[in-house]
């Protein structure tokens, strides 16, 4: 069933457009603007260009989803297959199925929302032209990662995002940005070198880099030893990007230093590239190798769940001087641990849970980083003790709508039933209860119990954050600097009626949610509720594709 019947050639064009348009837009952003488009402010003109290009890509992705045949989500659709390097049998092979389509839509949506947000709130740094160009190159690389069906093209797309993200952190970031950017790129590049060796090993031993052909073969053309080596090599590269404990240490620094939109894109889409690689490459192409490493992957995953939660609890405690952005970054380590646990079960239930948790994490954590960025802009800091020590019931008393939305995002992150975060974690734990044949049930049930304990820890630190940031801790004197007491001019006027709510001397008001912020954040909140109340929309896409993937290409 398709919502609108769109011809195959138009679908091919739309997918190619989605991948290539941001790259062309990045080139255009660096060129001088035509006289008629310069407007009064050239900086605003290039930011408007970014909104236009990402908006066009989002519309194309939505049309692609509308024309997608939802009765056959396991079939590759909108495919393009052109020979590129005949000597190596490398092909420009594009296509989408029920696994990649949601990630494609998520990437297009988050990048558009980041471009829209940046139009009104550009981070301090060098030329806006360079900023817009880097965001568009980042979008193109991420979308290509989810759309290509050739291993070498996958690797190129996977690497394409590193340089833009490095510069976004290093040039537009906050304190310690240079060190964080170097740490990010060194970790990911070292992981990528090992991953390339694994990809070359698969291609040379099987005689093809075509991911569809390799998935259909289901590892029958590769010996067990080759599969084990390939999973170890490729898995290490993917685990760094995911990030899996103990290869995660670059993530908190990168998030803490990155500008708001950099954190949103890093958490919302870049981390998904690693887990997508596990599902798209390792599960179908090297199943025997995955079966060998699955218990270890699951063990690292549950350690990451507990470790991430304990790190968040340590940052959230009174007097720890914990940074709220850093806390959300550590929470990502725990949430991605659930995704890895679901993949390690090698069952349809677990893998579907992992894919659902991927999308839920992108929506919820993207919203959280937007909100933390807004709070930091208003208070001048993301230090939890400072935020909690502000008088006047903290956010609830000073910017009630902002406080309410932060509380909503926090309870969504802890997995409240009825919101998107619940289903991924639940399905992952169900998958661990009954793992694939050949995997130790006692071990995976132990992992399930540890993961369930991790959900309790997640609830604990998120509720502590809500209590401290939204409700505050009454202190004799506000710790805010005088400059942070009033909203910045760029934030717009205070909401009507705010000035009379409490005496300004005791409760300095903050600008509540602005119109442009509501426009950027509302889609994420709405989709979090929609996915929580109607999970069949997403699972109906992923389940047939996962069943086929795990069955060796047979529906």
XYZ file of C-alpha atoms in Angstrom:
555
model
C 0.000 0.000 0.000
C 1.265 3.454 -0.899
C -0.385 6.647 0.282
C 0.243 8.185 -3.149
C 1.293 6.159 -6.170
C 4.637 7.592 -7.320
C 6.524 6.123 -10.272
C 9.783 4.259 -9.686
C 11.808 6.827 -11.631
C 10.465 9.692 -9.495
C 11.254 7.717 -6.326
C 14.805 7.174 -7.592
C 15.171 10.879 -8.262
C 13.807 11.802 -4.825
C 16.286 9.549 -3.004
C 19.197 10.841 -5.089
C 18.009 14.410 -4.457
C 17.822 13.832 -0.698
C 21.441 12.632 -0.647
C 22.993 15.092 -3.120
C 21.005 18.331 -2.562
C 22.648 19.208 0.798
C 26.087 18.815 -0.790
C 25.147 21.136 -3.654
C 23.590 23.501 -1.117
C 26.857 23.550 0.850
C 28.776 24.596 -2.271
C 26.181 27.278 -3.047
C 26.404 28.601 0.532
C 30.090 29.376 0.047
C 29.549 31.236 -3.234
C 28.703 34.959 -3.349
C 24.942 35.473 -3.130
C 23.213 36.761 -6.279
C 22.430 40.514 -5.966
C 18.692 39.961 -5.660
C 19.075 37.454 -2.797
C 21.572 39.298 -0.637
C 18.920 41.283 1.199
C 19.898 43.816 3.831
C 21.932 41.324 5.857
C 24.187 38.853 3.970
C 24.571 36.705 7.115
C 20.808 36.260 7.404
C 20.670 35.509 3.663
C 23.009 32.524 3.997
C 21.163 31.289 7.085
C 17.922 31.552 5.106
C 19.634 29.512 2.390
C 20.340 26.794 4.955
C 16.695 26.722 6.044
C 15.562 26.549 2.405
C 17.874 23.672 1.427
C 17.189 21.575 4.529
C 13.469 22.304 4.145
C 13.527 21.099 0.535
C 15.357 17.935 1.610
C 12.793 17.323 4.375
C 9.893 17.751 1.916
C 11.564 15.326 -0.521
C 12.077 12.803 2.303
C 8.406 13.097 3.323
C 7.277 12.590 -0.287
C 9.600 9.586 -0.428
C 7.906 8.171 2.673
C 4.459 8.873 1.210
C 5.360 7.026 -2.004
C 6.985 4.141 -0.125
C 5.178 0.798 -0.528
C 4.218 0.068 3.078
C 2.938 -3.397 2.137
C 6.490 -4.454 1.238
C 8.830 -2.610 3.638
C 11.354 -5.470 3.459
C 11.958 -4.741 -0.246
C 14.579 -2.207 -1.261
C 12.772 0.673 -2.952
C 13.772 3.808 -4.898
C 16.906 1.923 -5.933
C 19.663 3.264 -8.146
C 22.492 0.958 -9.206
C 25.241 2.432 -11.391
C 28.770 1.116 -11.897
C 31.301 3.575 -10.446
C 34.697 1.830 -10.156
C 34.473 -1.319 -12.311
C 37.926 -2.596 -11.323
C 36.816 -2.909 -7.699
C 33.156 -3.604 -8.540
C 32.189 -0.496 -6.542
C 28.731 0.738 -7.511
C 26.663 3.828 -6.731
C 23.926 1.721 -5.214
C 21.161 3.530 -3.336
C 17.951 2.218 -1.825
C 15.709 2.342 1.239
C 13.645 -0.172 3.161
C 11.737 -0.172 6.435
C 14.975 -0.011 8.431
C 16.566 2.975 6.728
C 13.469 5.085 5.928
C 12.752 6.179 9.549
C 16.405 7.153 10.038
C 16.358 9.104 6.779
C 13.275 11.036 7.926
C 14.745 11.634 11.393
C 17.956 13.057 9.904
C 16.111 15.339 7.474
C 13.799 16.592 10.246
C 16.496 17.270 12.855
C 18.762 19.054 10.364
C 15.895 21.292 9.222
C 14.972 22.128 12.818
C 18.628 22.928 13.584
C 18.835 25.194 10.525
C 15.596 26.947 11.572
C 16.845 27.402 15.140
C 20.211 28.733 13.913
C 18.479 31.310 11.725
C 17.282 33.027 14.901
C 20.017 31.926 17.321
C 23.322 31.495 15.492
C 26.118 30.272 17.807
C 29.024 32.646 18.282
C 31.860 31.874 15.905
C 33.341 32.588 12.503
C 31.494 33.117 9.215
C 27.835 32.022 9.010
C 28.639 30.850 5.464
C 31.038 28.231 6.794
C 28.553 27.210 9.501
C 25.731 26.603 7.021
C 28.040 24.776 4.595
C 29.321 22.466 7.353
C 25.790 21.626 8.557
C 24.747 20.783 4.983
C 27.805 18.578 4.367
C 27.049 16.839 7.662
C 23.456 16.241 6.554
C 24.535 14.861 3.174
C 26.992 12.413 4.750
C 24.467 11.187 7.299
C 21.682 10.726 4.751
C 24.085 8.926 2.407
C 25.068 6.540 5.223
C 21.439 5.445 5.563
C 20.806 5.260 1.797
C 23.881 3.588 0.231
C 24.012 -0.158 -0.365
C 27.705 -0.560 -1.183
C 30.206 -1.204 1.611
C 32.873 1.167 0.313
C 30.316 3.921 -0.279
C 29.025 3.297 3.237
C 32.537 3.814 4.572
C 32.996 7.037 2.589
C 29.660 8.414 3.794
C 30.450 7.286 7.346
C 33.715 9.275 7.233
C 32.225 12.278 5.457
C 30.586 13.564 8.646
C 33.759 13.684 10.754
C 35.331 16.860 9.373
C 32.152 18.999 9.526
C 31.444 17.907 13.092
C 35.074 18.547 14.075
C 34.876 22.145 12.839
C 31.419 22.747 14.340
C 32.846 21.804 17.749
C 36.270 23.444 17.307
C 35.085 26.774 15.849
C 31.551 27.286 17.210
C 31.827 25.400 20.505
C 32.250 26.579 24.086
C 35.006 26.037 26.630
C 37.627 23.337 25.975
C 36.326 23.060 22.406
C 39.710 22.411 20.777
C 40.544 19.501 23.082
C 37.043 18.039 22.709
C 37.165 18.329 18.910
C 40.570 16.616 18.730
C 39.408 13.843 21.028
C 36.304 13.320 18.891
C 38.195 13.067 15.622
C 41.069 10.924 16.943
C 38.726 8.341 18.472
C 36.505 8.123 15.415
C 39.360 8.099 12.892
C 41.194 5.306 14.710
C 37.974 3.305 14.809
C 37.408 3.974 11.119
C 40.852 2.668 10.104
C 40.091 -0.673 11.745
C 36.597 -0.702 10.211
C 38.008 -0.180 6.705
C 40.227 -3.245 7.117
C 37.161 -5.323 8.033
C 35.200 -4.003 5.044
C 38.076 -4.796 2.664
C 38.349 -8.286 4.139
C 34.651 -8.973 3.454
C 34.843 -7.524 -0.064
C 37.981 -9.440 -1.051
C 36.843 -12.773 0.419
C 33.300 -12.603 -0.971
C 34.141 -10.930 -4.288
C 31.615 -8.097 -3.894
C 30.934 -4.991 -1.817
C 27.213 -5.045 -2.610
C 25.383 -5.040 0.728
C 22.165 -6.542 -0.687
C 24.003 -9.464 -2.319
C 26.073 -10.026 0.824
C 22.981 -9.953 3.043
C 21.206 -12.430 0.781
C 24.234 -14.732 0.926
C 23.967 -14.447 4.747
C 27.617 -15.282 5.355
C 27.587 -18.549 3.436
C 30.464 -17.348 1.236
C 32.613 -16.408 4.242
C 34.319 -18.819 6.632
C 33.620 -18.485 10.344
C 37.144 -17.201 11.026
C 36.763 -14.470 8.373
C 33.397 -13.493 9.865
C 34.854 -13.296 13.369
C 37.735 -11.067 12.233
C 35.372 -8.892 10.168
C 32.927 -8.443 13.061
C 35.771 -7.571 15.421
C 37.247 -4.984 13.020
C 34.018 -3.402 11.737
C 32.373 -3.666 15.142
C 35.153 -1.660 16.795
C 34.718 1.186 14.318
C 30.943 1.159 14.745
C 31.206 0.878 18.538
C 33.280 4.071 18.751
C 30.616 6.026 16.843
C 27.710 4.473 18.812
C 29.391 4.991 21.442
C 29.792 1.758 23.391
C 31.407 1.649 26.805
C 34.448 1.824 27.235
C 34.972 3.621 23.890
C 32.621 6.439 24.883
C 34.940 8.910 26.606
C 34.999 11.321 23.642
C 31.229 11.840 23.810
C 30.726 13.848 27.053
C 33.545 16.249 26.130
C 32.225 16.697 22.579
C 28.670 17.369 23.768
C 29.739 19.732 26.533
C 31.834 21.822 24.120
C 29.586 21.646 21.038
C 27.106 24.405 20.175
C 23.434 23.542 20.731
C 22.740 22.461 17.140
C 25.993 20.463 17.101
C 24.866 18.513 20.174
C 21.418 17.918 18.663
C 22.883 16.516 15.431
C 25.571 14.532 17.225
C 23.096 12.832 19.562
C 20.155 12.746 17.174
C 21.737 11.309 14.040
C 25.502 10.703 14.226
C 25.270 8.113 16.998
C 22.656 6.245 14.945
C 25.179 5.638 12.168
C 27.066 3.202 14.388
C 24.056 1.137 15.454
C 22.675 1.204 11.897
C 25.952 -0.347 10.709
C 25.541 -3.215 13.183
C 22.049 -3.932 11.859
C 22.665 -3.344 8.140
C 26.133 -4.902 7.816
C 27.142 -7.238 10.628
C 23.866 -9.016 11.468
C 23.062 -10.201 7.899
C 26.554 -10.399 6.362
C 28.489 -12.090 9.206
C 25.900 -13.870 11.386
C 28.345 -16.490 12.711
C 30.812 -13.808 13.719
C 28.044 -11.834 15.398
C 26.910 -14.918 17.267
C 30.447 -15.315 18.615
C 30.643 -11.737 19.851
C 26.983 -11.207 20.820
C 27.440 -12.093 24.540
C 30.396 -9.701 24.807
C 28.482 -6.964 22.984
C 25.560 -7.451 25.359
C 27.874 -7.369 28.380
C 29.479 -4.090 27.271
C 25.995 -2.739 26.532
C 24.608 -3.355 30.021
C 27.789 -2.039 31.653
C 27.251 1.109 29.561
C 23.624 1.333 30.733
C 24.599 1.194 34.405
C 27.783 3.244 34.009
C 25.985 6.034 32.134
C 23.258 6.165 34.780
C 25.727 6.201 37.695
C 27.716 8.975 36.004
C 24.497 10.983 35.656
C 23.606 10.408 39.309
C 27.076 11.617 40.320
C 26.696 14.769 38.226
C 23.158 15.418 39.510
C 23.984 15.354 43.218
C 24.124 18.599 45.162
C 27.557 20.186 45.255
C 28.972 18.163 42.351
C 29.060 21.229 40.042
C 27.719 18.960 37.316
C 27.084 20.355 33.844
C 23.573 19.648 32.548
C 24.814 19.168 28.962
C 27.402 16.681 30.208
C 24.716 14.825 32.137
C 22.524 14.473 29.031
C 25.597 13.239 27.127
C 26.219 10.508 29.695
C 22.541 9.579 29.511
C 23.119 8.886 25.791
C 25.745 6.276 26.720
C 23.074 4.467 28.730
C 20.342 4.796 26.109
C 22.592 3.567 23.308
C 23.458 0.637 25.579
C 19.831 -0.494 25.229
C 20.151 -0.273 21.440
C 23.293 -2.438 21.491
C 21.659 -4.945 23.855
C 18.727 -5.313 21.449
C 21.089 -5.906 18.516
C 23.104 -8.447 20.540
C 20.011 -10.612 21.104
C 19.915 -11.300 17.324
C 16.137 -11.739 17.554
C 13.406 -9.843 15.648
C 12.006 -8.559 18.962
C 15.370 -7.269 20.182
C 16.444 -5.729 16.866
C 13.053 -4.039 16.419
C 13.417 -2.681 19.946
C 16.893 -1.396 19.078
C 15.626 0.386 15.955
C 12.689 1.873 17.859
C 15.003 3.024 20.671
C 17.251 4.624 18.028
C 14.432 6.814 16.733
C 13.098 7.565 20.228
C 16.563 8.607 21.416
C 16.978 10.902 18.420
C 13.686 12.672 19.130
C 13.956 12.901 22.916
C 17.658 13.657 23.302
C 17.511 16.111 20.410
C 14.753 17.931 22.304
C 16.727 17.762 25.564
C 19.820 19.339 24.004
C 17.698 22.099 22.456
C 16.210 22.810 25.895
C 19.546 22.714 27.727
C 20.995 25.083 25.145
C 18.106 27.494 25.718
C 18.542 27.271 29.488
C 22.270 27.957 29.157
C 21.538 30.994 26.967
C 19.178 32.395 29.598
C 21.151 31.637 32.765
C 24.612 32.028 31.260
C 25.554 28.589 32.607
C 24.523 24.919 32.547
C 25.927 24.241 36.018
C 23.323 22.254 37.947
C 24.135 23.772 41.332
C 23.707 27.277 39.929
C 20.452 26.355 38.170
C 19.067 24.658 41.279
C 20.200 27.466 43.576
C 18.256 30.132 41.689
C 15.407 31.478 43.786
C 11.744 31.513 42.821
C 11.101 27.799 42.175
C 13.730 27.777 39.421
C 12.295 27.178 35.946
C 8.702 26.561 37.034
C 8.619 29.983 38.653
C 10.703 31.886 36.121
C 9.896 30.328 32.719
C 7.028 27.893 33.362
C 6.527 26.674 29.784
C 10.242 25.995 29.383
C 10.246 24.149 32.703
C 7.217 22.071 31.740
C 8.786 21.063 28.415
C 12.050 20.094 30.144
C 10.058 17.931 32.588
C 8.213 16.334 29.647
C 11.480 15.524 27.838
C 12.980 14.119 31.039
C 10.095 11.741 31.745
C 10.115 10.700 28.068
C 13.835 9.934 28.401
C 13.301 7.754 31.476
C 10.881 5.583 29.502
C 7.446 6.602 30.778
C 4.741 4.370 29.194
C 2.813 6.233 26.520
C 5.904 8.069 25.256
C 8.458 6.972 22.647
C 11.215 5.989 25.090
C 9.165 3.166 26.607
C 8.763 0.818 23.650
C 12.404 0.509 22.621
C 13.564 -0.373 26.123
C 10.711 -2.816 26.711
C 11.229 -4.690 23.425
C 14.969 -4.804 24.008
C 14.476 -6.416 27.426
C 11.949 -8.881 25.955
C 14.491 -9.803 23.297
C 17.147 -10.399 25.964
C 14.759 -12.689 27.848
C 14.674 -15.070 24.881
C 17.813 -14.531 22.721
C 18.530 -16.188 19.390
C 19.325 -19.875 19.153
C 22.916 -20.617 20.138
C 23.145 -17.779 22.652
C 23.199 -18.441 26.400
C 19.768 -17.804 27.912
C 21.043 -17.537 31.520
C 23.629 -14.941 30.443
C 21.142 -12.859 28.483
C 18.541 -13.042 31.240
C 21.214 -11.717 33.577
C 21.852 -8.914 31.094
C 18.099 -8.289 30.985
C 17.992 -7.942 34.785
C 20.928 -5.513 34.765
C 19.276 -3.516 31.963
C 16.012 -3.368 33.929
C 17.973 -2.091 36.939
C 19.437 0.551 34.622
C 15.937 1.826 33.847
C 15.418 2.452 37.581
C 18.688 4.389 37.756
C 17.631 6.393 34.713
C 14.361 7.307 36.401
C 16.274 8.316 39.538
C 18.677 10.779 37.903
C 16.085 12.259 35.543
C 13.681 12.941 38.416
C 16.521 14.493 40.414
C 17.300 16.781 37.474
C 13.648 17.803 37.145
C 13.345 18.446 40.872
C 16.522 20.533 41.035
C 16.311 22.473 37.765
C 12.561 22.953 37.542
C 11.723 23.323 41.251
C 15.071 24.627 42.519
C 16.656 24.675 45.942
C 15.880 27.724 48.053
C 18.995 29.675 49.016
C 19.349 33.073 50.688
C 21.005 34.663 47.679
C 20.662 33.938 43.999
C 23.900 32.708 42.440
C 23.075 34.208 39.078
C 25.208 36.956 37.696
C 23.401 40.286 37.156
C 23.702 39.830 33.387
C 21.869 36.497 33.522
C 18.896 37.872 35.465
C 17.242 39.507 32.476
C 16.605 37.911 29.107
C 19.064 38.681 26.370
C 17.804 41.124 23.812
C 17.979 38.426 21.148
C 15.552 36.322 23.163
C 12.769 38.846 22.707
C 10.442 40.457 25.258
C 9.252 38.747 28.394
C 5.914 36.960 28.127
C 2.933 39.148 28.972
C 2.028 39.166 32.618
C 5.403 37.789 33.707
C 6.571 40.989 35.369
C 3.646 41.047 37.770
C 3.861 37.422 38.817
C 6.501 37.984 41.539
C 8.577 40.936 42.679
C 11.526 41.336 40.317
C 13.894 41.721 43.256
C 13.211 38.202 44.538
C 12.337 36.359 41.318
C 14.027 37.818 38.239
C 12.036 36.548 35.283
C 13.481 34.742 32.270
C 12.187 34.845 28.726
C 9.904 31.851 28.311
C 9.681 29.794 25.106
C 9.979 32.074 22.085
C 8.100 31.568 18.812
C 11.127 30.267 16.900
C 11.945 27.874 19.749
C 8.388 26.545 19.758
C 8.629 26.007 15.984
C 11.860 24.007 16.387
C 10.804 21.976 19.419
C 7.108 21.221 18.889
C 7.637 18.589 16.130
C 9.990 16.623 18.402
C 7.560 16.686 21.337
C 4.608 15.768 19.108
C 6.448 12.853 17.491
C 7.563 11.611 20.925
C 3.893 11.377 21.945
C 2.802 9.916 18.586
C 5.460 7.176 18.638
C 4.557 6.354 22.231
C 0.820 6.090 21.612
C 1.007 4.529 18.142
C 4.189 2.394 17.977
C 2.734 0.268 15.167
C 3.547 3.054 12.687
C 7.278 2.503 13.190
C 7.216 -1.211 13.999
C 5.104 -1.883 10.906
C 7.997 -0.546 8.838
C 10.886 -2.175 10.663
C 9.531 -5.619 11.567
C 9.200 -7.160 8.051
C 12.607 -5.742 7.081
C 14.214 -7.130 10.250
C 12.583 -10.539 9.749
C 14.010 -10.689 6.231
C 17.417 -9.464 7.373
C 17.738 -12.117 10.067
C 16.406 -14.843 7.754
C 19.245 -14.308 5.288
C 17.400 -12.220 2.707
C 14.340 -14.488 2.607
C 11.050 -12.792 3.546
